[in-house]
Amino acid sequence: MPASYAYLGPEGTFTEVALRTLPETATRQLIPYVSVQSALDAVRTGEAEAAFVPIENSVEGGITTTLDELVAGAPLMIYREVLLSITFALLVRPGTALSDIKSVSAHPAAQPQVRNWLKANLPDAVWESAASNADAARLVQEGRYDAAFAGEFAAARYGLTALETGIHDAENAQTRFVLVGRPARPAAPTGADKTSVVLWQRDDHPGGLRDLLGEFATRGINLMVLQSRPTGAGIGNYCFCIDAEGHISDRRVADALMSLKRICRDVRFLGSYPRADATAADVPAPLPGTSDAAFTTAADWVARCQDGRF
């Protein structure tokens, strides 16, 4: 049997379409799972080599189910990411007219991306959430709901008709997907990478978040994502999910992570991996001494001092 990749199913999801853009899928068995949790658990138990799941969209932000699964449980690591442009089709059973639609279904992350279209075209339709957009299409096929927001490509798979296409409230909407596996040595830096971590404060105090962010700022590291997630330990208890430009092998990124490990109650490394947009990190000109070379030179100087060679 070939190595397998788990993904958020069933067949016909945007997740599957994004996953199939990876060249290595030609030699992997692709197995749909009913939820993000079950796909990631398949990796933790060894049923799958890796899992491919959505983590962020440009309209609503982070996919909280994925973030929470990466924050808790046995550690996992992001290997790579894929960006996919998203537009929806309204899928119905053949013969259904717009006036016949009383209920619509899709993944919860889809609702903010079609909210205005719904208000303008189906103001009285009842929204029902599904485990995925393709699962919503399956439920329409079974007669549970009248229509589903999903990719137009899912229509043929579920014997449905695309009543409307090109549905989106925001132009150029994108969803970011990540390939997640068990912890391993990160891939070599490409020069256009990002590093993901989760931070837990040692205690709650004024300026606590500023202290954490300052470790990045003083080293000229740009943050791409900053999201708080509840820890489950009570109201006001949060951890912080961060995507930063750069790779853990970059001296300035490694230096920041070492400092955060000293001052945080805990730090979870989620991986260093190539950016899907292939954009190289740009160290701000107003911050001298924040290049990787500057950190390497400073570290070498300390080593010479320790050896008496200054």
Short mmCIF file of C-alpha atoms in Angstrom, two decimals:
data_model
loop_
_atom_site.label_atom_id
_atom_site.label_comp_id
_atom_site.label_asym_id
_atom_site.label_seq_id
_atom_site.Cartn_x
_atom_site.Cartn_y
_atom_site.Cartn_z
CA MET A 1 0.00 0.00 0.00
CA PRO A 2 1.30 3.51 -0.79
CA ALA A 3 1.79 6.02 2.01
CA SER A 4 -1.45 7.85 2.72
CA TYR A 5 -2.53 11.44 3.23
CA ALA A 6 -5.68 12.13 5.22
CA TYR A 7 -7.79 15.13 4.30
CA LEU A 8 -11.04 16.83 5.25
CA GLY A 9 -13.63 14.97 3.20
CA PRO A 10 -15.76 13.67 1.73
CA GLU A 11 -14.61 13.68 -1.88
CA GLY A 12 -15.25 16.96 -3.65
CA THR A 13 -14.07 19.42 -0.99
CA PHE A 14 -11.93 22.46 -1.66
CA THR A 15 -9.43 20.69 0.60
CA GLU A 16 -9.16 17.82 -1.86
CA VAL A 17 -8.70 20.21 -4.79
CA ALA A 18 -5.91 22.06 -2.95
CA LEU A 19 -4.28 18.80 -1.86
CA ARG A 20 -4.09 17.53 -5.43
CA THR A 21 -1.92 20.51 -6.38
CA LEU A 22 0.95 18.88 -4.44
CA PRO A 23 3.12 16.80 -6.80
CA GLU A 24 3.71 14.05 -4.25
CA THR A 25 0.01 13.14 -4.16
CA ALA A 26 0.64 11.10 -7.31
CA THR A 27 2.37 8.53 -5.10
CA ARG A 28 0.07 8.79 -2.05
CA GLN A 29 -3.25 7.23 -1.21
CA LEU A 30 -5.66 10.09 -0.43
CA ILE A 31 -8.16 9.19 2.27
CA PRO A 32 -11.10 11.48 3.16
CA TYR A 33 -12.02 11.89 6.83
CA VAL A 34 -15.23 13.30 8.25
CA SER A 35 -13.62 16.12 10.23
CA VAL A 36 -10.40 18.04 10.80
CA GLN A 37 -10.06 16.32 14.17
CA SER A 38 -10.29 12.82 12.72
CA ALA A 39 -7.83 13.63 9.92
CA LEU A 40 -5.24 14.93 12.39
CA ASP A 41 -5.86 12.03 14.78
CA ALA A 42 -5.08 9.67 11.90
CA VAL A 43 -1.59 11.19 11.82
CA ARG A 44 -1.18 10.96 15.59
CA THR A 45 -2.13 7.26 15.59
CA GLY A 46 0.00 6.42 12.56
CA GLU A 47 -2.93 5.62 10.27
CA ALA A 48 -1.76 8.35 7.87
CA GLU A 49 1.61 9.83 7.01
CA ALA A 50 0.21 13.35 7.01
CA ALA A 51 -3.08 15.26 7.01
CA PHE A 52 -4.16 18.15 4.80
CA VAL A 53 -6.57 20.61 6.40
CA PRO A 54 -7.72 24.25 6.10
CA ILE A 55 -6.22 26.65 8.63
CA GLU A 56 -7.09 30.20 7.52
CA ASN A 57 -9.24 32.13 5.06
CA SER A 58 -8.84 35.70 3.96
CA VAL A 59 -12.40 36.68 4.91
CA GLU A 60 -12.94 35.24 8.39
CA GLY A 61 -9.39 34.52 9.55
CA GLY A 62 -8.26 31.39 11.33
CA ILE A 63 -10.12 28.06 11.17
CA THR A 64 -10.50 27.60 14.91
CA THR A 65 -11.02 23.84 14.77
CA THR A 66 -7.64 23.36 13.11
CA LEU A 67 -5.87 25.85 15.37
CA ASP A 68 -7.25 24.22 18.51
CA GLU A 69 -6.24 20.77 17.33
CA LEU A 70 -2.67 21.96 16.71
CA VAL A 71 -2.54 23.72 20.09
CA ALA A 72 -3.71 20.70 22.10
CA GLY A 73 -2.91 16.99 22.06
CA ALA A 74 0.24 15.25 20.92
CA PRO A 75 2.50 17.65 18.98
CA LEU A 76 2.20 17.86 15.20
CA MET A 77 4.19 19.89 12.70
CA ILE A 78 3.31 21.84 9.57
CA TYR A 79 5.35 20.70 6.56
CA ARG A 80 4.02 23.04 3.87
CA GLU A 81 1.09 25.24 2.86
CA VAL A 82 -1.13 25.81 -0.17
CA LEU A 83 -3.22 28.85 -1.10
CA LEU A 84 -6.43 28.29 -3.07
CA SER A 85 -8.71 30.96 -4.52
CA ILE A 86 -12.29 30.28 -3.45
CA THR A 87 -15.60 30.94 -5.17
CA PHE A 88 -18.78 29.03 -4.44
CA ALA A 89 -21.55 27.50 -6.49
CA LEU A 90 -25.09 26.98 -5.25
CA LEU A 91 -25.68 23.26 -5.78
CA VAL A 92 -29.24 21.88 -5.94
CA ARG A 93 -31.05 18.76 -7.02
CA PRO A 94 -32.03 18.88 -10.70
CA GLY A 95 -35.24 20.80 -11.25
CA THR A 96 -34.90 22.98 -8.15
CA ALA A 97 -35.57 26.69 -8.69
CA LEU A 98 -34.24 29.52 -6.54
CA SER A 99 -37.75 30.09 -5.18
CA ASP A 100 -37.88 26.46 -3.97
CA ILE A 101 -34.90 26.84 -1.63
CA LYS A 102 -35.86 27.00 2.04
CA SER A 103 -32.65 25.60 3.56
CA VAL A 104 -28.96 25.88 2.63
CA SER A 105 -25.89 24.17 4.03
CA ALA A 106 -22.10 24.48 3.97
CA HIS A 107 -19.08 24.42 6.24
CA PRO A 108 -19.27 27.20 8.89
CA ALA A 109 -16.23 28.93 7.35
CA ALA A 110 -18.21 29.41 4.12
CA GLN A 111 -20.99 31.48 5.70
CA PRO A 112 -19.01 34.74 6.08
CA GLN A 113 -17.92 34.42 2.45
CA VAL A 114 -21.50 34.26 1.07
CA ARG A 115 -23.44 36.20 3.74
CA ASN A 116 -24.27 39.19 1.56
CA TRP A 117 -25.25 37.00 -1.39
CA LEU A 118 -27.59 35.06 0.86
CA LYS A 119 -29.17 38.23 2.20
CA ALA A 120 -29.78 39.54 -1.31
CA ASN A 121 -30.97 36.32 -2.95
CA LEU A 122 -32.25 33.94 -0.25
CA PRO A 123 -33.11 36.15 2.74
CA ASP A 124 -35.54 33.63 4.26
CA ALA A 125 -33.47 30.48 3.78
CA VAL A 126 -32.38 28.67 6.94
CA TRP A 127 -28.64 28.09 7.28
CA GLU A 128 -27.50 24.64 8.45
CA SER A 129 -23.81 23.93 9.08
CA ALA A 130 -22.14 20.80 7.72
CA ALA A 131 -18.81 19.11 8.40
CA SER A 132 -17.55 20.31 5.00
CA ASN A 133 -18.91 21.91 1.85
CA ALA A 134 -18.82 18.58 0.04
CA ASP A 135 -20.68 16.97 2.92
CA ALA A 136 -23.33 19.66 2.52
CA ALA A 137 -23.61 18.66 -1.15
CA ARG A 138 -24.05 15.04 -0.10
CA LEU A 139 -26.84 16.03 2.31
CA VAL A 140 -28.58 17.92 -0.50
CA GLN A 141 -28.31 14.81 -2.66
CA GLU A 142 -29.98 12.83 0.15
CA GLY A 143 -32.79 15.39 0.41
CA ARG A 144 -31.83 16.73 3.84
CA TYR A 145 -31.39 20.32 2.57
CA ASP A 146 -32.44 22.19 -0.55
CA ALA A 147 -29.08 23.69 -1.54
CA ALA A 148 -25.40 23.68 -0.66
CA PHE A 149 -22.58 26.15 -1.13
CA ALA A 150 -19.64 24.17 -2.48
CA GLY A 151 -17.19 24.08 -5.34
CA GLU A 152 -18.81 23.79 -8.77
CA PHE A 153 -16.63 20.71 -9.31
CA ALA A 154 -18.63 18.86 -6.62
CA ALA A 155 -21.87 18.98 -8.62
CA ALA A 156 -21.11 15.97 -10.84
CA ARG A 157 -19.78 13.94 -7.90
CA TYR A 158 -23.12 14.24 -6.07
CA GLY A 159 -25.53 14.34 -9.00
CA LEU A 160 -26.43 17.97 -8.45
CA THR A 161 -26.84 21.06 -10.62
CA ALA A 162 -25.00 24.35 -10.19
CA LEU A 163 -27.92 26.79 -10.01
CA GLU A 164 -25.59 29.78 -9.47
CA THR A 165 -21.80 30.01 -9.84
CA GLY A 166 -19.06 32.50 -9.00
CA ILE A 167 -20.61 33.33 -5.62
CA HIS A 168 -18.41 35.35 -3.24
CA ASP A 169 -18.78 38.45 -1.12
CA ALA A 170 -15.09 39.37 -1.25
CA GLU A 171 -13.00 39.56 -4.40
CA ASN A 172 -9.89 37.37 -4.50
CA ALA A 173 -10.90 35.37 -1.43
CA GLN A 174 -8.39 32.66 -0.57
CA THR A 175 -8.13 29.79 1.86
CA ARG A 176 -4.82 28.57 3.24
CA PHE A 177 -4.34 24.84 3.74
CA VAL A 178 -1.51 23.07 5.55
CA LEU A 179 0.07 19.64 5.29
CA VAL A 180 0.58 18.39 8.85
CA GLY A 181 2.67 15.45 10.01
CA ARG A 182 4.44 14.12 13.06
CA PRO A 183 7.40 16.15 14.38
CA ALA A 184 10.54 15.81 12.27
CA ARG A 185 13.50 17.87 11.15
CA PRO A 186 12.17 20.92 9.25
CA ALA A 187 12.90 21.12 5.55
CA ALA A 188 15.92 23.22 4.57
CA PRO A 189 15.25 26.96 4.32
CA THR A 190 14.28 28.32 0.92
CA GLY A 191 14.73 32.03 1.64
CA ALA A 192 10.93 32.44 1.54
CA ASP A 193 9.73 30.67 4.65
CA LYS A 194 7.51 31.12 7.67
CA THR A 195 7.67 29.74 11.19
CA SER A 196 4.59 28.90 13.26
CA VAL A 197 4.54 28.72 17.05
CA VAL A 198 2.08 28.74 19.96
CA LEU A 199 2.96 30.80 23.04
CA TRP A 200 1.63 30.54 26.59
CA GLN A 201 2.38 33.43 28.96
CA ARG A 202 4.02 32.57 32.25
CA ASP A 203 1.56 34.86 34.04
CA ASP A 204 -0.99 37.56 33.27
CA HIS A 205 0.46 41.04 33.71
CA PRO A 206 0.26 44.47 32.05
CA GLY A 207 2.34 44.52 28.89
CA GLY A 208 2.65 40.73 28.79
CA LEU A 209 1.72 40.40 25.13
CA ARG A 210 3.94 43.37 24.28
CA ASP A 211 6.86 41.54 25.89
CA LEU A 212 6.27 38.49 23.70
CA LEU A 213 5.87 40.50 20.51
CA GLY A 214 8.93 42.57 21.37
CA GLU A 215 11.13 39.49 20.99
CA PHE A 216 10.20 39.45 17.32
CA ALA A 217 10.22 43.22 16.79
CA THR A 218 13.71 43.83 18.18
CA ARG A 219 15.07 41.24 15.76
CA GLY A 220 13.29 42.66 12.72
CA ILE A 221 10.99 39.65 12.35
CA ASN A 222 7.66 40.44 10.73
CA LEU A 223 4.55 38.68 12.06
CA MET A 224 2.05 37.43 9.50
CA VAL A 225 -0.59 36.00 11.86
CA LEU A 226 -1.39 36.67 15.51
CA GLN A 227 -4.45 34.95 16.96
CA SER A 228 -5.50 34.27 20.53
CA ARG A 229 -7.20 31.01 21.47
CA PRO A 230 -8.76 30.12 24.83
CA THR A 231 -6.84 27.51 26.80
CA GLY A 232 -9.94 26.07 28.47
CA ALA A 233 -8.58 27.03 31.89
CA GLY A 234 -11.18 29.75 32.47
CA ILE A 235 -12.25 33.13 31.16
CA GLY A 236 -9.28 35.33 30.25
CA ASN A 237 -6.82 32.45 29.81
CA TYR A 238 -5.43 32.50 26.27
CA CYS A 239 -2.53 31.23 24.24
CA PHE A 240 -1.25 32.96 21.10
CA CYS A 241 -0.85 31.36 17.68
CA ILE A 242 1.79 33.18 15.62
CA ASP A 243 3.13 32.92 12.08
CA ALA A 244 6.41 34.79 11.62
CA GLU A 245 8.54 35.39 8.56
CA GLY A 246 11.70 33.33 8.40
CA HIS A 247 13.00 29.85 9.21
CA ILE A 248 14.13 28.38 12.51
CA SER A 249 17.60 27.94 11.00
CA ASP A 250 17.82 31.74 10.53
CA ARG A 251 19.90 33.03 13.44
CA ARG A 252 17.53 35.89 14.25
CA VAL A 253 14.49 33.57 14.26
CA ALA A 254 16.29 31.00 16.41
CA ASP A 255 17.41 33.76 18.77
CA ALA A 256 13.82 35.00 19.14
CA LEU A 257 12.54 31.49 19.85
CA MET A 258 15.23 30.92 22.48
CA SER A 259 14.24 34.13 24.25
CA LEU A 260 10.55 33.22 24.10
CA LYS A 261 11.31 29.78 25.54
CA ARG A 262 12.99 31.52 28.48
CA ILE A 263 10.14 33.91 29.27
CA CYS A 264 7.05 31.88 28.35
CA ARG A 265 5.39 29.18 30.38
CA ASP A 266 5.47 27.04 27.26
CA VAL A 267 6.23 27.31 23.55
CA ARG A 268 5.00 24.84 20.95
CA PHE A 269 6.94 24.81 17.67
CA LEU A 270 4.57 24.08 14.78
CA GLY A 271 7.16 24.11 12.03
CA SER A 272 9.21 26.14 9.57
CA TYR A 273 8.10 25.64 5.98
CA PRO A 274 8.07 27.33 2.55
CA ARG A 275 5.61 30.18 2.04
CA ALA A 276 3.00 29.39 -0.60
CA ASP A 277 3.45 32.84 -2.13
CA ALA A 278 7.25 32.37 -2.27
CA THR A 279 7.78 35.90 -0.88
CA ALA A 280 11.16 36.36 0.79
CA ALA A 281 11.32 38.02 4.20
CA ASP A 282 12.30 41.67 4.07
CA VAL A 283 14.27 42.93 7.07
CA PRO A 284 13.16 46.54 7.70
CA ALA A 285 15.83 49.09 6.86
CA PRO A 286 15.22 51.19 10.03
CA LEU A 287 16.36 48.27 12.21
CA PRO A 288 20.12 47.90 11.79
CA GLY A 289 21.70 44.77 13.12
CA THR A 290 18.65 42.57 12.46
CA SER A 291 19.98 40.68 9.45
CA ASP A 292 20.89 37.03 9.82
CA ALA A 293 24.50 37.93 9.13
CA ALA A 294 24.49 40.44 11.99
CA PHE A 295 23.29 37.78 14.43
CA THR A 296 25.91 35.32 13.16
CA THR A 297 28.68 37.92 13.56
CA ALA A 298 27.53 38.77 17.09
CA ALA A 299 27.41 35.10 18.08
CA ASP A 300 30.89 34.53 16.68
CA TRP A 301 32.18 37.53 18.67
CA VAL A 302 30.76 36.11 21.92
CA ALA A 303 32.40 32.77 21.13
CA ARG A 304 35.76 34.47 20.59
CA CYS A 305 35.38 36.33 23.89
CA GLN A 306 34.69 33.05 25.64
CA ASP A 307 37.87 31.62 24.09
CA GLY A 308 39.95 34.68 24.96
CA ARG A 309 40.38 35.62 21.29
CA PHE A 310 38.77 39.07 21.42
#
